[in-house]
PDB file of C-alpha atoms in Angstrom:
ATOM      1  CA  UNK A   1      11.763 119.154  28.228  1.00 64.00           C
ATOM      2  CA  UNK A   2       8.537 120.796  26.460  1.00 64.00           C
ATOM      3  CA  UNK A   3       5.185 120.388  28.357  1.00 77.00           C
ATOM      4  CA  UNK A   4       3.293 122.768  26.715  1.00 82.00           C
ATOM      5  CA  UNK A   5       0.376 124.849  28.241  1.00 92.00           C
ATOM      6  CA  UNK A   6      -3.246 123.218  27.970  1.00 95.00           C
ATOM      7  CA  UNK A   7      -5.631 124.618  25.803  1.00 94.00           C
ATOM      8  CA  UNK A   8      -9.631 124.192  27.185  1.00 91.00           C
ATOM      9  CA  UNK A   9     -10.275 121.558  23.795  1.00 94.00           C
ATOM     10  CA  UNK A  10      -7.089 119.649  25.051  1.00 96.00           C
ATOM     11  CA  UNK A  11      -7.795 119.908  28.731  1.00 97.00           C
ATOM     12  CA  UNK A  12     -10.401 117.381  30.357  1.00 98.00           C
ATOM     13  CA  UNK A  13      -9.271 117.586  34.331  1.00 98.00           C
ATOM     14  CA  UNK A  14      -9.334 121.048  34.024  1.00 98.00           C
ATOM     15  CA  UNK A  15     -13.056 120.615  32.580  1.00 98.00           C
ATOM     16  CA  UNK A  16     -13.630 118.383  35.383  1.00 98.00           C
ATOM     17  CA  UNK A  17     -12.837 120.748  37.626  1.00 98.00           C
ATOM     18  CA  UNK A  18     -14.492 123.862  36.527  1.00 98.00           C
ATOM     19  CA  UNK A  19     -17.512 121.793  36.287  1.00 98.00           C
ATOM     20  CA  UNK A  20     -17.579 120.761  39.395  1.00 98.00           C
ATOM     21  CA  UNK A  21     -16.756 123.923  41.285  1.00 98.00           C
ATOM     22  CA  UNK A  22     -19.823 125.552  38.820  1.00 97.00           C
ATOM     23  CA  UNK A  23     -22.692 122.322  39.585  1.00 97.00           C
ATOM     24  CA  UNK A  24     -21.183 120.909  42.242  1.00 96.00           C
ATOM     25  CA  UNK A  25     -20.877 117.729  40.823  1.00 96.00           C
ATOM     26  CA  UNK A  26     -18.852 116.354  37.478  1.00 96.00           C
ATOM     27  CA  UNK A  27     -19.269 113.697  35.431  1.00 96.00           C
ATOM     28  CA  UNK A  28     -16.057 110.850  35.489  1.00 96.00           C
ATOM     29  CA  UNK A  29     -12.785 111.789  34.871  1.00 98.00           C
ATOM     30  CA  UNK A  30     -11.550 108.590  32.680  1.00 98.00           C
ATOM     31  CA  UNK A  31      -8.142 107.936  32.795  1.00 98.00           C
ATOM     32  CA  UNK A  32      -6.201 105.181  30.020  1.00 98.00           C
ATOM     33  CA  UNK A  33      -2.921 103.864  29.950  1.00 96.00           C
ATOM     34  CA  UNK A  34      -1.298 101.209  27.796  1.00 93.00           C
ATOM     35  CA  UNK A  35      -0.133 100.038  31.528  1.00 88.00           C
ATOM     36  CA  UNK A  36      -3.514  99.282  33.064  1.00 90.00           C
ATOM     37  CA  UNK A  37      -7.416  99.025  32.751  1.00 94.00           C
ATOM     38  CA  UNK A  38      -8.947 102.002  31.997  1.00 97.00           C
ATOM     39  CA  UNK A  39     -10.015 104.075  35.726  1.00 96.00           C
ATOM     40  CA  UNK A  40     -11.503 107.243  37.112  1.00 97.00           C
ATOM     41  CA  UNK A  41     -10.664 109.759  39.380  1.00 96.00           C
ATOM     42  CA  UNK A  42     -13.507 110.536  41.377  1.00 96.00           C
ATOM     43  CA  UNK A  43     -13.180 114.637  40.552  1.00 97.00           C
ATOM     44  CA  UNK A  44     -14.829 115.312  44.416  1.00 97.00           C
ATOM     45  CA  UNK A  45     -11.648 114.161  45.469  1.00 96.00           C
ATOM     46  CA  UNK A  46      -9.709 117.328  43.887  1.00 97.00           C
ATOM     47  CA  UNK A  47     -12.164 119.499  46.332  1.00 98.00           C
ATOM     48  CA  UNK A  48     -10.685 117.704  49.578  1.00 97.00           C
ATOM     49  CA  UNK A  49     -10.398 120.007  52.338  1.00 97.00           C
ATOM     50  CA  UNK A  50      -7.409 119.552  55.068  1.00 98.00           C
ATOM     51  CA  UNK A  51      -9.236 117.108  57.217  1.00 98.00           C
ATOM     52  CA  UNK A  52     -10.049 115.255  53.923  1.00 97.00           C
ATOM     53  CA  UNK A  53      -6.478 114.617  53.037  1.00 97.00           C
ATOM     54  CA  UNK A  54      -4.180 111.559  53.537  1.00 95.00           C
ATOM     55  CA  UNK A  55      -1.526 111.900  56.380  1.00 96.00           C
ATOM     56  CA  UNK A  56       1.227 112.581  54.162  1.00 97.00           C
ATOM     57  CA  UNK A  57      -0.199 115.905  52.304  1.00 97.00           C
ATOM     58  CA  UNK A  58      -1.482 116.946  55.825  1.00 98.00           C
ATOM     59  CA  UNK A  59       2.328 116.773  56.676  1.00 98.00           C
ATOM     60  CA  UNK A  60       3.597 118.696  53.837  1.00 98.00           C
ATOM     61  CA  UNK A  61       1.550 121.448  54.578  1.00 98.00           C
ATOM     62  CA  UNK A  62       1.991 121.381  58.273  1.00 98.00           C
ATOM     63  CA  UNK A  63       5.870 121.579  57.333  1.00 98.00           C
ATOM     64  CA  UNK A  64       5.590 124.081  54.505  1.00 98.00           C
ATOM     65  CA  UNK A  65       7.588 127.681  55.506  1.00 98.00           C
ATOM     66  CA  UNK A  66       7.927 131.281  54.157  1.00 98.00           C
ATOM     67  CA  UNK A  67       7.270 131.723  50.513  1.00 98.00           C
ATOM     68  CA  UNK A  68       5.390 128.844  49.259  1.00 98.00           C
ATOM     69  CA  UNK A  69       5.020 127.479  45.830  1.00 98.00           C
ATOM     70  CA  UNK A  70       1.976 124.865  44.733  1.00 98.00           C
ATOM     71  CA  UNK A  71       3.363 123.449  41.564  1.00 98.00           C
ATOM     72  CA  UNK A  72       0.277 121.645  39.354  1.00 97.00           C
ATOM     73  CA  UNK A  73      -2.428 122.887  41.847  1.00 98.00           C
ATOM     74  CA  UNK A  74      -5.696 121.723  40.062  1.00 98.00           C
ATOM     75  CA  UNK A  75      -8.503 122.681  42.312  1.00 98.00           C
ATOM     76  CA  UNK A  76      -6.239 124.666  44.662  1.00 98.00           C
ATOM     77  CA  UNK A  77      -7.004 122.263  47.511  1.00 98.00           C
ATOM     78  CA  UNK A  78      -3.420 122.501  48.708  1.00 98.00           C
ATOM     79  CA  UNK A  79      -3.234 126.636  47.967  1.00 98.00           C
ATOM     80  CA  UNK A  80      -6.217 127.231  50.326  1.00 98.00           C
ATOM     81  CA  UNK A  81      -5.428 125.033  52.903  1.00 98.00           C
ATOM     82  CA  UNK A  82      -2.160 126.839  53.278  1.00 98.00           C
ATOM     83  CA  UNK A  83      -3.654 130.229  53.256  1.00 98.00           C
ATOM     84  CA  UNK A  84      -6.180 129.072  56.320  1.00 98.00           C
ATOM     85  CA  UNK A  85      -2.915 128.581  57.871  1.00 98.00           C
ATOM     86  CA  UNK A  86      -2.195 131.971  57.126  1.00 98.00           C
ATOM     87  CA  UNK A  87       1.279 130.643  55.448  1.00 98.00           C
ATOM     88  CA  UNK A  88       2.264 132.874  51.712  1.00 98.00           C
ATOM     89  CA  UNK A  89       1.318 130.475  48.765  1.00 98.00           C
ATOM     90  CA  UNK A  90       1.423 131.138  45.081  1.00 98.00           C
ATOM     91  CA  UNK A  91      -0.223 128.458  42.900  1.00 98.00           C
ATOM     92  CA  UNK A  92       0.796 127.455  39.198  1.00 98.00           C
ATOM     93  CA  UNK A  93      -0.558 124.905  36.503  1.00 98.00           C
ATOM     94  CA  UNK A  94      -0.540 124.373  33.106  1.00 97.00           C
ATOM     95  CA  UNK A  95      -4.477 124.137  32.951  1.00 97.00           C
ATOM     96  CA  UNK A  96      -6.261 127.516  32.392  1.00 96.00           C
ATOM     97  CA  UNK A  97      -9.593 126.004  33.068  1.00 97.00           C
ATOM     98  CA  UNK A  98      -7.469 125.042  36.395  1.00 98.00           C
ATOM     99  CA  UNK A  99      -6.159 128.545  37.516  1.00 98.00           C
ATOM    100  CA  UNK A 100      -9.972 130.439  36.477  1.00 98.00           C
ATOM    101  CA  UNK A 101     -11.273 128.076  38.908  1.00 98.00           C
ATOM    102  CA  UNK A 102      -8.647 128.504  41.734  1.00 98.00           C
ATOM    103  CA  UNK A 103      -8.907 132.486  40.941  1.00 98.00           C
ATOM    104  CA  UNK A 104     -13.004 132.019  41.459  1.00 98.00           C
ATOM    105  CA  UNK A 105     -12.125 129.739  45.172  1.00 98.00           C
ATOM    106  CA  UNK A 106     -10.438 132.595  46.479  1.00 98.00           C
ATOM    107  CA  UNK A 107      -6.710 131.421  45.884  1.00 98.00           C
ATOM    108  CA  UNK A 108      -4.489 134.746  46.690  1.00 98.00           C
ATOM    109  CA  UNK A 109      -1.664 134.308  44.096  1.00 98.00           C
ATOM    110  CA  UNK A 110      -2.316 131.816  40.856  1.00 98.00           C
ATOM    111  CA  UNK A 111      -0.827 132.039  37.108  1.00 97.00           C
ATOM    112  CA  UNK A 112      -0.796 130.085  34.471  1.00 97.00           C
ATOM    113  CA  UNK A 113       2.663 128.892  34.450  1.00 97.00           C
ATOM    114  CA  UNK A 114       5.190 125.716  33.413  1.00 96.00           C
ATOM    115  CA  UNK A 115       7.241 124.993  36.396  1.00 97.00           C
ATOM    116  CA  UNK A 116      10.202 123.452  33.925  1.00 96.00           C
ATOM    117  CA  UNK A 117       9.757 126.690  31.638  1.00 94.00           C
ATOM    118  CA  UNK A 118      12.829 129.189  31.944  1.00 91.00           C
ATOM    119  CA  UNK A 119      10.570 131.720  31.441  1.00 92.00           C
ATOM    120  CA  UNK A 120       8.916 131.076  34.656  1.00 95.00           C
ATOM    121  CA  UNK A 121      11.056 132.401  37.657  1.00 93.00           C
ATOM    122  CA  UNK A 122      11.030 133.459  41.430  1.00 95.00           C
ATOM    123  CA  UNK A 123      12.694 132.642  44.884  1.00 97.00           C
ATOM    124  CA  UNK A 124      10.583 129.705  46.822  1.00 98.00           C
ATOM    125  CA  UNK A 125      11.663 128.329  50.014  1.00 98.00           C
ATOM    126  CA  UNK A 126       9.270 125.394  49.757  1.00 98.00           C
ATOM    127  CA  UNK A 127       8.311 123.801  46.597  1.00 98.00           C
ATOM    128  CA  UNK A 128       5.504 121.661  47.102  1.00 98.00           C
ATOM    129  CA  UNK A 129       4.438 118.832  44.669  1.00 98.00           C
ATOM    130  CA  UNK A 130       1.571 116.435  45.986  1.00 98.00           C
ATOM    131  CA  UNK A 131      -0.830 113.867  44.394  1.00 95.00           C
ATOM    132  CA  UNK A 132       2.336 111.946  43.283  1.00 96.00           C
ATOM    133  CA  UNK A 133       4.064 115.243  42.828  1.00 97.00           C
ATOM    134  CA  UNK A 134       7.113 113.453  40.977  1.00 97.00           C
ATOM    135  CA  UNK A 135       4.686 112.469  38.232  1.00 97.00           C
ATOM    136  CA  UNK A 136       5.144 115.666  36.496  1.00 96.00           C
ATOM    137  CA  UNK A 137       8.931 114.630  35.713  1.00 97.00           C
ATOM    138  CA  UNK A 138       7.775 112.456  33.321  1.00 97.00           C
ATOM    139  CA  UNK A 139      10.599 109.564  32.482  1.00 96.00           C
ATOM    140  CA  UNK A 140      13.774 109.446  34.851  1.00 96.00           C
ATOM    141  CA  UNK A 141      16.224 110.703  31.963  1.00 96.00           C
ATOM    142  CA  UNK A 142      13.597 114.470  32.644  1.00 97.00           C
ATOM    143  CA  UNK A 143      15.759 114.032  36.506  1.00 97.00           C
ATOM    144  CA  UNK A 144      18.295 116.210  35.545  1.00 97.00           C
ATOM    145  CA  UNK A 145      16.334 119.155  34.260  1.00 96.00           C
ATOM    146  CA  UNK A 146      13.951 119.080  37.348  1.00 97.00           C
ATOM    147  CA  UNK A 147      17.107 119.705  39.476  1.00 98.00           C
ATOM    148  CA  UNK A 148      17.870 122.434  37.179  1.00 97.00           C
ATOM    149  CA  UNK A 149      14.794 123.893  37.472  1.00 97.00           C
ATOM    150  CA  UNK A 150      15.131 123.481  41.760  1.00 98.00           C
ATOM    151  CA  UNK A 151      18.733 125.147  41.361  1.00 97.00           C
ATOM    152  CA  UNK A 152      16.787 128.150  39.533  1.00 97.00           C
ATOM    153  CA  UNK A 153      13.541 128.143  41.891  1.00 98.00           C
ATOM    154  CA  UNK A 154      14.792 127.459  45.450  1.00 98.00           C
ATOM    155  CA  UNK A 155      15.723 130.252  47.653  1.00 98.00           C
ATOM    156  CA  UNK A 156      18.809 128.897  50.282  1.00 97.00           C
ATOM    157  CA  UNK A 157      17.896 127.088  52.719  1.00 97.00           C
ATOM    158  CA  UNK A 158      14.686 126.068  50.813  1.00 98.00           C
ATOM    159  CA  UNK A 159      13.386 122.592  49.972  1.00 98.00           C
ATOM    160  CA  UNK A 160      11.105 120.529  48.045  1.00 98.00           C
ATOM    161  CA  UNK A 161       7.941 118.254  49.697  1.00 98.00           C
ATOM    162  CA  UNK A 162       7.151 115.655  47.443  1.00 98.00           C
ATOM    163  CA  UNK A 163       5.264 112.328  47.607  1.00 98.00           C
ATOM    164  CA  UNK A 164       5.582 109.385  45.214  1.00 98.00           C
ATOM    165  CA  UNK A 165       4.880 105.695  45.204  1.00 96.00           C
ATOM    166  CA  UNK A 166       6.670 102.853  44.510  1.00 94.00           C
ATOM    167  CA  UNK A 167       4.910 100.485  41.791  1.00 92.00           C
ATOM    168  CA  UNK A 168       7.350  97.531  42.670  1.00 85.00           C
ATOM    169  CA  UNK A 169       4.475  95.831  44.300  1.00 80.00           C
ATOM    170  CA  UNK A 170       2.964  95.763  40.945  1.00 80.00           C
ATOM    171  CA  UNK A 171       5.819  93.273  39.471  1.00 73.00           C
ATOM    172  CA  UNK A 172       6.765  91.383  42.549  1.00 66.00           C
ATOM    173  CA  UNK A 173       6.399  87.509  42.531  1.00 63.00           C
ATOM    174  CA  UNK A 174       5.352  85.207  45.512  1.00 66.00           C
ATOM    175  CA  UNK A 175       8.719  85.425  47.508  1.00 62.00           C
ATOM    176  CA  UNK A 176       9.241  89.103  47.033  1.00 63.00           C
ATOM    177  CA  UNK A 177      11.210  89.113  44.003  1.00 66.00           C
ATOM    178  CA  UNK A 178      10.941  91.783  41.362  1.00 64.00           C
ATOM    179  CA  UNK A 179       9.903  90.369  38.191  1.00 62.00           C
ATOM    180  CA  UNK A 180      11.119  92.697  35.622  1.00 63.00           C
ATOM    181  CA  UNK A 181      12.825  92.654  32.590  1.00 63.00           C
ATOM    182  CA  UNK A 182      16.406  94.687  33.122  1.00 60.00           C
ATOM    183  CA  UNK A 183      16.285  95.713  29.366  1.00 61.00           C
ATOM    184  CA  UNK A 184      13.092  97.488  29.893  1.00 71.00           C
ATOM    185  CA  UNK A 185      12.313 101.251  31.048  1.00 81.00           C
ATOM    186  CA  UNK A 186      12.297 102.118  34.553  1.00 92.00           C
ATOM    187  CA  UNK A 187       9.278  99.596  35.913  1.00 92.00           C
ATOM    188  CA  UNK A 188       7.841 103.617  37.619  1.00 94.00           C
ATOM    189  CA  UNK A 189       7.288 105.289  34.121  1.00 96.00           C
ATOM    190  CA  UNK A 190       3.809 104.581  32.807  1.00 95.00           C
ATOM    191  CA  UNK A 191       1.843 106.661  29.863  1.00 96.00           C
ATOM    192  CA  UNK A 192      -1.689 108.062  30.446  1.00 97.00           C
ATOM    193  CA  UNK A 193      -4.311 109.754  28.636  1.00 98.00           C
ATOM    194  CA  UNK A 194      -7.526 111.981  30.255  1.00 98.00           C
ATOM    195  CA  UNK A 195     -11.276 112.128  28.760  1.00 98.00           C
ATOM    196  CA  UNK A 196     -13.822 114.162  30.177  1.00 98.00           C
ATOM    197  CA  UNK A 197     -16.964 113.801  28.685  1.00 97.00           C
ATOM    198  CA  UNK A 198     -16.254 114.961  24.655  1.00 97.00           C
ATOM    199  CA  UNK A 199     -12.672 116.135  25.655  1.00 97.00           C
ATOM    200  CA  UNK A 200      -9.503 113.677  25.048  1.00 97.00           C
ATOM    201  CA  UNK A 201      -6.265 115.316  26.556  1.00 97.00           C
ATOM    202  CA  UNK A 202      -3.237 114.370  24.737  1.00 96.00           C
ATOM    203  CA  UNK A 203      -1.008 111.438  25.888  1.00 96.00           C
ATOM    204  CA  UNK A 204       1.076 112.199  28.849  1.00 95.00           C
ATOM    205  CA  UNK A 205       4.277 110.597  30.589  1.00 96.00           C
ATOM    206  CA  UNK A 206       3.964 110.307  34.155  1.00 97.00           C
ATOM    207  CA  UNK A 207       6.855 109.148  36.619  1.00 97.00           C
ATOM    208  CA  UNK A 208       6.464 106.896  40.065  1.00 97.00           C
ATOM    209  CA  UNK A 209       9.901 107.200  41.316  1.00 97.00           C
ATOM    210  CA  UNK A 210      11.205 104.722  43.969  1.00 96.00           C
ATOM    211  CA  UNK A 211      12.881 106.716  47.304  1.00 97.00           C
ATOM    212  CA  UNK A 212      16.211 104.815  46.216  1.00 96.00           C
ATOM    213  CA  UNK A 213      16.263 106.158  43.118  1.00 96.00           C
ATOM    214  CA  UNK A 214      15.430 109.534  44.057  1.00 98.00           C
ATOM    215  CA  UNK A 215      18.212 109.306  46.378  1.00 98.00           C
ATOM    216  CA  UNK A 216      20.851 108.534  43.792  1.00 98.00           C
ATOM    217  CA  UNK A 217      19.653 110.821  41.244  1.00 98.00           C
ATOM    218  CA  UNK A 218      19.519 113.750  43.977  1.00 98.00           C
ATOM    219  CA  UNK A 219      22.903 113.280  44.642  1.00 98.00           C
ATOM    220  CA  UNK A 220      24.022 112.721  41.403  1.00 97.00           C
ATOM    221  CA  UNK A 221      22.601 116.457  41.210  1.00 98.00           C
ATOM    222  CA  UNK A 222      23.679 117.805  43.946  1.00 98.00           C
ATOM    223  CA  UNK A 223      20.848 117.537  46.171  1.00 98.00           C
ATOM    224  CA  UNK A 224      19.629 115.253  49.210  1.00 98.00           C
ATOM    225  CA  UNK A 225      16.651 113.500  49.622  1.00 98.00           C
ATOM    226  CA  UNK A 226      15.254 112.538  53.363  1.00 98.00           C
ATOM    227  CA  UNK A 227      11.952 110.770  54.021  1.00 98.00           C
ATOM    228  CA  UNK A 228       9.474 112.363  55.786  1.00 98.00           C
ATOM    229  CA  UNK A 229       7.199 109.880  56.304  1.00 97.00           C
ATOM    230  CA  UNK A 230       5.333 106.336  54.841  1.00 96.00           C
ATOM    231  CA  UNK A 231       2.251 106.253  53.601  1.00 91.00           C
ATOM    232  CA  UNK A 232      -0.255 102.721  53.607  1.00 85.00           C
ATOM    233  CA  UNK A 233       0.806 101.661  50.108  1.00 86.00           C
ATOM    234  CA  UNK A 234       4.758 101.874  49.131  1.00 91.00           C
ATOM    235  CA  UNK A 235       3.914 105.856  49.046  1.00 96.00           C
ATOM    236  CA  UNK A 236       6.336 108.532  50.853  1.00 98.00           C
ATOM    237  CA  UNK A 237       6.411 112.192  51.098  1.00 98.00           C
ATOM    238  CA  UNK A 238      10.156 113.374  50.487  1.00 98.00           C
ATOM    239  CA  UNK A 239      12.398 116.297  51.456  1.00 98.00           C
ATOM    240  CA  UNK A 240      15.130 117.366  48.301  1.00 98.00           C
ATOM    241  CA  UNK A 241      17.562 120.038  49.560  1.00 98.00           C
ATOM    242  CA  UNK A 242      20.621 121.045  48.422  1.00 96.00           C
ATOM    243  CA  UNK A 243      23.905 119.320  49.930  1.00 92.00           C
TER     244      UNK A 243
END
């Protein structure tokens, strides 16, 4: 599973966020997909403090223990939050644009790292993976090779926080019925692409994975899943452990 490191021509969130952390203010973060009409994410939202965040990511970080890692921190958001609760974080992303700007916020511990990379190692006892944090998997046949990459990362004892959302309600008729096509791809994988201002990011896979089909792919890998809690809109946050 290659997901290379971004390169500042080839990275526009990470030019969002630099630019807003410099002016404080950015101009829109366009997101595509061959899925849906084209929408923004408002880049403010990257710079949420604790009291800012949704219920969920303010329980992953209430629940977070002993040697913390932030996979695909952005802004750092998450990373600082953690270290005002005086809890041991070290942040990662593919962006370099990304880990300047958590560097310049004051974030303790930050590389430039791929979390499916062999290269990259260490011994985490919570892995934390918010804003969707199962996106990064990509397509459900990348499942097995992000449990690999837990068997090589996790410290025992240790777990994963992750939230997700459930796009179902996207292809479900009047009575409740799924309306999908059987023969298709999982109904959660969708493709996007990222322009801000001049600079177009590459096309990217980006998994929404169901909490039944986390479940069976878990155990399938020798891992458990538990939900931690429901969000407002068919999102969860999930504990993976091993069995």
């Amino acid at each position: 599973m290659q997901i290379p490191l971004l390169t500042p021509q080839k990275d526009p969130m990470g030019a969002a966020i630099a630019d807003y952390f410099a002016n404080g203010k950015a101009s829109k973060l366009r997101v595509f997909s061959s899925m849906f009409d084209e929408d923004e994410i408002p880049v403010k939202q990257l710079f949420r403090n604790f009291a800012e965040m949704p219920a969920l990511e303010q329980e992953a970080l209430r629940i977070s223990y002993g040697n913390i890692l932030d996979v695909g921190a952005g802004s750092g958001c998450h990373s600082l939050a953690l270290q005002e609760m005086d809890k041991t974080v070290k942040a990662i992303d593919i962006s370099p644009l990304s880990v300047e700007t958590m560097q310049k916020r004051g974030v303790k511990e930050v590389s430039l790292d791929n979390f499916f990379s062999e290269q990259f190692h260490g011994s985490f006892d919570t892995i934390l993976m918010l804003m969707n944090g199962s996106g990064i998997v990509g397509k459900i046949s990348n499942l097995p090779v992000f449990f690999d990459a837990l068997k090589r990362l996790l410290a025992p004892g240790g777990y994963v926080l992750m939230d997700s959302s459930d796009l179902r309600y996207l292809f479900e008729d009047e009575d409740g019925n799924l309306d999908i096509d059987m023969e298709d791809d999982y109904y959660g994988e969708v493709d996007f692409r990222m322009q801000y201002k001049n600079i177009k990011g590459d096309r990217f896979d980006w998994l929404y994975l169901d909490f039944q089909t986390l479940c069976l792919h878990a155990a399938n890998n020798g891992f458990k899943a538990e939900k931690i809690q429901e969000g407002e809109h068919y999102d969860y946050l999930a504990k993976i452990s091993s069995i």
